[in-house]
Coordinates of C-alpha atoms in Angstrom, one line a residue:
X272 CA 0.0 0.0 0.0
X273 CA 2.5 2.6 -1.2
X274 CA 1.9 6.2 -2.3
X275 CA 4.9 8.1 -3.5
X276 CA 5.4 11.2 -1.3
X277 CA 6.8 14.4 -2.6
X278 CA 8.9 14.9 0.6
X279 CA 11.6 12.6 2.0
X280 CA 11.3 13.4 5.7
X281 CA 10.5 10.1 7.4
X282 CA 7.1 9.7 8.9
X283 CA 8.3 9.0 12.5
X284 CA 10.2 12.3 12.4
X285 CA 7.1 14.2 11.2
X286 CA 5.1 12.7 14.0
X287 CA 7.7 13.5 16.6
X288 CA 8.0 17.1 15.4
X289 CA 4.3 17.7 15.5
X290 CA 3.9 15.9 18.9
X291 CA 6.7 18.0 20.4
X292 CA 5.0 21.2 19.1
X293 CA 1.6 20.2 20.6
X294 CA 2.7 18.6 23.9
X295 CA 3.2 21.8 26.1
X296 CA -0.3 23.1 25.2
X297 CA -1.9 19.6 25.7
X298 CA -0.2 19.3 29.1
X299 CA -1.4 22.8 30.1
X300 CA -4.9 22.0 28.9
X301 CA -5.1 18.8 31.0
X302 CA -4.0 20.7 34.0
X303 CA -7.3 22.7 33.8
X304 CA -9.2 19.6 34.7
X305 CA -10.2 18.5 38.2
X306 CA -7.1 16.8 39.7
X307 CA -8.8 13.4 39.7
X308 CA -9.7 13.7 36.1
X309 CA -6.3 15.1 35.2
X310 CA -4.6 12.1 36.8
X311 CA -6.9 9.7 34.9
X312 CA -6.3 11.6 31.6
X313 CA -2.6 11.5 32.1
X314 CA -2.8 7.8 32.5
X315 CA -4.9 7.4 29.4
X316 CA -2.6 9.6 27.4
X317 CA 0.3 7.4 28.4
X318 CA 2.1 10.1 30.4
X319 CA 2.1 8.3 33.8
X320 CA 1.2 5.0 35.5
X321 CA -1.6 4.5 38.1
X322 CA 0.8 5.7 40.8
X323 CA 1.2 9.0 38.9
X324 CA 4.9 8.3 38.2
X325 CA 6.2 9.2 34.6
X326 CA 5.8 6.3 32.2
X327 CA 8.1 6.9 29.1
X328 CA 7.2 5.2 25.9
X329 CA 3.5 4.7 26.5
X330 CA 2.1 7.5 24.4
X331 CA 0.3 7.0 21.1
X332 CA 1.7 8.1 17.8
X333 CA -0.1 11.4 17.9
X334 CA -1.7 11.0 14.5
X335 CA -4.5 13.5 14.9
X336 CA -2.2 16.0 16.4
X337 CA 0.1 15.7 13.4
X338 CA -2.8 16.1 11.0
X339 CA -3.9 19.3 12.7
X340 CA -0.4 20.8 12.6
X341 CA 0.1 19.8 9.0
X342 CA -3.3 21.0 8.0
X343 CA -2.4 24.5 9.3
X344 CA 1.0 24.4 7.4
X345 CA -0.6 23.0 4.2
X346 CA -3.1 25.9 4.3
X347 CA -0.2 28.4 4.4
X348 CA -0.1 29.0 8.1
X349 CA 2.4 28.1 10.8
X350 CA 2.3 24.8 12.6
X351 CA 1.6 26.8 15.8
X352 CA -1.7 27.9 14.2
X353 CA -2.9 24.3 14.4
X354 CA -1.9 23.5 18.0
X355 CA -5.2 24.5 19.5
X356 CA -7.0 22.3 17.1
X357 CA -4.5 19.5 17.8
X358 CA -5.2 19.7 21.5
X359 CA -9.0 19.7 20.9
X360 CA -9.0 16.6 18.7
X361 CA -6.5 14.7 21.0
X362 CA -8.8 15.3 23.9
X363 CA -11.8 14.0 21.9
X364 CA -9.8 11.0 20.8
X365 CA -8.8 10.2 24.3
X366 CA -12.3 10.6 25.6
X367 CA -13.5 8.2 22.8
X368 CA -11.0 5.5 23.7
X369 CA -11.9 5.6 27.4
X370 CA -15.6 5.2 26.6
X371 CA -15.0 2.7 23.8
X372 CA -13.1 0.4 26.1
X373 CA -15.9 0.5 28.6
X374 CA -18.6 -0.3 25.9
X375 CA -16.5 -3.1 24.4
X376 CA -15.3 -4.5 27.6
X377 CA -11.7 -4.3 26.5
X378 CA -9.4 -4.7 29.5
X379 CA -6.2 -3.5 27.9
X380 CA -5.1 -0.5 25.8
X381 CA -1.5 -0.2 24.4
X382 CA -0.4 -3.2 26.5
X383 CA -1.6 -1.5 29.7
X384 CA -4.8 -1.8 31.7
X385 CA -7.7 0.2 30.2
X386 CA -8.7 3.2 32.2
X387 CA -11.8 1.6 33.6
X388 CA -9.8 -1.4 34.8
X389 CA -7.2 0.8 36.4
X390 CA -9.5 3.3 38.0
X391 CA -13.0 1.9 37.9
X392 CA -15.9 2.4 35.5
X393 CA -17.4 5.4 37.2
X394 CA -14.2 7.4 37.3
X395 CA -13.4 6.4 33.7
X396 CA -16.8 7.7 32.5
X397 CA -16.3 11.0 34.3
X398 CA -12.8 11.4 33.0
X399 CA -14.1 10.9 29.4
X400 CA -16.9 13.4 30.0
X401 CA -14.4 15.9 31.4
X402 CA -12.2 15.5 28.3
X403 CA -15.2 15.9 26.0
X404 CA -16.2 19.2 27.7
X405 CA -12.6 20.5 27.7
X406 CA -12.2 19.9 24.0
X407 CA -15.1 22.1 23.2
X408 CA -14.0 24.8 25.7
X409 CA -10.5 24.7 24.1
X410 CA -11.8 25.9 20.8
X411 CA -14.5 28.1 22.2
X412 CA -11.6 30.2 23.8
X413 CA -10.2 31.0 20.4
X414 CA -11.2 34.6 19.6
X415 CA -12.9 35.8 16.4
X416 CA -14.5 34.0 13.5
X417 CA -11.9 31.2 13.3
X418 CA -12.9 30.1 16.8
X419 CA -16.5 30.0 15.9
X420 CA -15.9 28.0 12.7
X421 CA -13.7 25.6 14.6
X422 CA -16.3 24.9 17.3
X423 CA -18.9 24.4 14.6
X424 CA -16.7 21.9 12.8
X425 CA -15.8 20.0 16.0
X426 CA -19.4 19.8 17.1
X427 CA -20.4 18.3 13.8
X428 CA -17.6 15.8 14.2
X429 CA -18.7 14.8 17.7
X430 CA -22.1 14.0 16.2
X431 CA -20.5 11.9 13.5
X432 CA -18.3 10.1 16.1
X433 CA -21.1 9.0 18.4
X434 CA -23.3 8.1 15.3
X435 CA -20.5 5.8 14.1
X436 CA -20.1 4.3 17.6
X437 CA -23.8 3.6 17.7
X438 CA -23.7 1.9 14.3
X439 CA -20.8 -0.2 15.5
X440 CA -22.6 -1.3 18.6
X441 CA -25.8 -2.1 16.8
X442 CA -23.9 -4.2 14.3
X443 CA -23.2 -6.6 17.1
X444 CA -26.8 -7.6 17.6
X445 CA -27.4 -8.1 13.9
X446 CA -27.1 -11.6 12.2
X447 CA -24.2 -12.7 10.0
X448 CA -26.5 -13.6 7.2
X449 CA -30.0 -12.9 5.8
X450 CA -31.9 -9.6 5.1
X451 CA -30.8 -8.1 8.4
X452 CA -27.1 -8.9 7.9
X453 CA -24.5 -6.0 8.0
X454 CA -23.4 -5.2 4.4
X455 CA -20.0 -3.9 3.4
X456 CA -21.3 -0.5 2.4
X457 CA -22.8 -0.1 5.9
X458 CA -19.5 -0.9 7.4
X459 CA -17.8 1.9 5.3
X460 CA -20.4 4.4 6.5
X461 CA -19.7 3.4 10.1
X462 CA -15.9 3.6 9.6
X463 CA -16.3 7.0 8.0
X464 CA -18.2 8.3 11.0
X465 CA -16.4 6.5 13.8
X466 CA -12.8 6.8 12.6
X467 CA -12.7 9.0 9.6
X468 CA -14.6 12.0 11.0
X469 CA -12.0 12.8 13.7
X470 CA -9.1 12.4 11.3
X471 CA -10.8 14.6 8.8
X472 CA -11.7 17.1 11.5
X473 CA -8.1 17.3 12.7
X474 CA -6.7 18.2 9.3
X475 CA -9.5 20.7 8.7
X476 CA -9.3 22.4 12.1
X477 CA -5.6 23.2 11.4
X478 CA -6.6 24.8 8.2
X479 CA -9.5 26.7 9.7
X480 CA -7.4 28.1 12.5
X481 CA -4.8 29.1 10.0
X482 CA -7.5 31.2 8.2
X483 CA -7.9 29.0 5.2
X484 CA -11.0 29.2 3.0
X485 CA -13.7 26.6 3.5
X486 CA -12.9 24.7 0.3
X487 CA -9.4 24.0 1.5
X488 CA -10.6 22.9 4.9
X489 CA -13.3 20.7 3.3
X490 CA -10.7 19.0 1.0
X491 CA -8.5 18.2 4.0
X492 CA -11.6 16.9 5.9
X493 CA -12.4 14.6 3.0
X494 CA -8.9 13.3 2.8
X495 CA -8.9 12.5 6.5
X496 CA -12.2 10.7 6.2
X497 CA -10.8 8.4 3.5
X498 CA -7.7 7.9 5.6
X499 CA -10.0 6.9 8.5
X500 CA -11.7 4.1 6.5
X501 CA -8.3 2.8 5.4
X502 CA -7.0 3.0 9.0
X503 CA -10.1 1.1 10.3
X504 CA -9.7 -1.5 7.6
X505 CA -6.1 -2.2 8.7
X506 CA -7.3 -2.2 12.3
X507 CA -9.7 -5.0 11.3
X508 CA -6.9 -7.0 9.7
X509 CA -4.8 -6.6 12.9
X510 CA -7.8 -7.6 15.0
X511 CA -7.7 -11.1 13.3
X512 CA -4.1 -11.6 12.2
X513 CA -2.1 -9.1 14.3
X514 CA 0.8 -10.1 16.5
X515 CA -0.4 -9.9 20.1
X516 CA 3.1 -8.7 21.2
X517 CA 2.7 -5.7 19.0
X518 CA -1.1 -5.0 19.1
X519 CA -1.4 -5.7 22.8
X520 CA -4.6 -7.8 22.1
X521 CA -5.1 -11.6 22.0
X522 CA -4.7 -13.3 18.7
X523 CA -8.1 -13.5 16.8
X524 CA -9.5 -10.9 19.3
X525 CA -12.2 -9.5 17.0
X526 CA -13.3 -13.0 15.9
X527 CA -13.4 -14.0 19.5
X528 CA -16.0 -11.3 20.1
X529 CA -17.8 -12.1 16.8
X530 CA -17.3 -8.5 15.9
X531 CA -18.6 -7.4 12.5
X532 CA -15.4 -6.3 10.8
X533 CA -14.6 -5.8 7.1
X534 CA -12.6 -9.0 6.4
X535 CA -15.4 -11.1 7.8
X536 CA -18.2 -9.2 6.0
X537 CA -16.3 -9.2 2.7
X538 CA -15.6 -12.9 3.1
X539 CA -19.3 -13.7 3.7
X540 CA -20.3 -11.6 0.8
X541 CA -18.1 -13.5 -1.6
X542 CA -19.1 -16.4 -3.9
X543 CA -16.2 -18.6 -2.7
X544 CA -17.3 -21.9 -1.2
X545 CA -15.3 -21.1 1.9
X546 CA -17.8 -18.3 2.6
X547 CA -20.6 -20.8 3.2
X548 CA -18.3 -22.9 5.5
X549 CA -17.5 -19.7 7.4
X550 CA -21.2 -18.8 7.7
X551 CA -21.9 -22.2 9.2
X552 CA -19.1 -21.9 11.6
X553 CA -20.1 -18.4 12.8
X554 CA -23.8 -19.2 13.1
X555 CA -23.2 -22.4 15.1
X556 CA -24.3 -22.8 18.7
X557 CA -22.0 -21.5 21.3
X558 CA -18.8 -19.5 21.3
X559 CA -15.8 -20.5 19.2
X560 CA -13.0 -22.3 20.9
X561 CA -9.3 -21.7 20.0
X562 CA -9.5 -24.3 17.2
X563 CA -12.7 -22.7 15.9
X564 CA -11.2 -19.3 15.9
X565 CA -8.2 -20.4 14.0
X566 CA -10.4 -22.2 11.5
X567 CA -12.6 -19.1 11.1
X568 CA -9.5 -16.9 10.4
X569 CA -8.4 -19.4 7.7
X570 CA -11.8 -19.4 6.1
X571 CA -12.0 -15.6 6.1
X572 CA -8.6 -15.5 4.3
X573 CA -9.6 -18.4 1.9
X574 CA -12.9 -16.6 1.0
X575 CA -11.0 -13.4 0.1
X576 CA -11.8 -11.3 3.1
X577 CA -8.1 -10.4 3.8
X578 CA -7.5 -9.5 0.2
X579 CA -10.7 -7.5 -0.2
X580 CA -9.8 -5.5 3.0
X581 CA -6.3 -4.7 1.7
X582 CA -7.8 -3.5 -1.6
X583 CA -10.3 -1.4 0.3
X584 CA -7.5 0.3 2.2
X585 CA -5.6 1.0 -1.0
X586 CA -8.6 2.5 -2.7
X587 CA -9.2 4.9 0.2
X588 CA -5.5 5.9 0.3
X589 CA -5.8 6.8 -3.4
X590 CA -8.9 8.8 -2.7
X591 CA -7.2 10.6 0.1
X592 CA -4.4 11.6 -2.2
X593 CA -6.8 12.8 -4.8
X594 CA -8.4 15.1 -2.3
X595 CA -5.0 16.7 -1.6
X596 CA -4.3 16.9 -5.3
X597 CA -7.5 18.7 -5.9
X598 CA -6.8 21.8 -3.8
X599 CA -3.9 24.3 -3.6
X600 CA -1.7 23.5 -0.6
X601 CA 1.8 24.5 0.5
X602 CA 4.0 22.0 -1.2
X603 CA 6.3 21.1 1.7
X604 CA 3.3 20.4 4.0
X605 CA 1.6 18.4 1.2
X606 CA 4.7 16.3 1.0
X607 CA 4.6 15.6 4.7
X608 CA 0.9 14.6 4.5
X609 CA 1.7 12.3 1.6
X610 CA 4.5 10.7 3.6
X611 CA 2.3 10.3 6.6
X612 CA -0.8 8.8 4.9
X613 CA 0.6 5.5 3.8
X614 CA 2.7 5.2 7.0
X615 CA -0.4 5.2 9.1
X616 CA -1.9 2.3 7.2
X617 CA 1.3 0.2 6.6
X618 CA 1.6 -0.7 10.2
X619 CA 1.6 -3.8 12.5
X620 CA 0.1 -2.3 15.6

């Protein structure tokens, strides 16, 4: 899944640069929280352990932060113009992960206990709520019309985000086959809302805060949404075939939960004979044991689910690039974005 970038700076260096630019403002923002919520947020962000001691190496990649900074630079502004937007989307992202883990019952996150396991469900819910509120306040404090436009864009994204999460949860109660089965196009809509909306918002917020016209911000938003679908597709691959030592999740974790993910949906929608064997296995009585999980993964692959998911990711990467090509952007920042986009999808964890 390779797109040729126009800039040679390595993607990890781009992420580090953007994260270093945003970190002081993000730390200052978290300090505005109630001390209990601030401690929980610091743990969720990977800054500290449950005891409050520093915990190096536990932070995420800072993808959304980088998109906000690069969105500002691509629109002709300074990376500093995008910092407030980066802080806002990182707070939203952290809130969503805390609540997602509660809803999904996931006990680990980045090879550490999930917040609800470390602090309890009630404190985790409250911390997520506090981060949600702080994200809106962060942009509301930006003076002038850019602040108003930024709040409006973030509020729309928050609606998309919870819409996508609702779709994802409702998918779990729907059958694998028949007229009520989840179809691949429904999955794409869910991924666009749940994952793509915040990636798109991050890039667009940077542009908005840099004073870019609406068409520029909208193009960056669309690029991020396509990237989000590709990102989610790769997440689904890792949820079945990822290395637990890298992903921090058990092997076949999504199959174990019978989660409606793209590889499985694509496999079931195929005409390959393995699709019918997979259907029989998934709709059988009782949960799958380890042998059944391994067999299900084999059938998904045999029926073309893995291949179809890789193709889906590649198509959305191409669409993301087309969005960037369709608008005037500062060339150096465009190069950074084109370097970052495939790196975020060509990953193992």
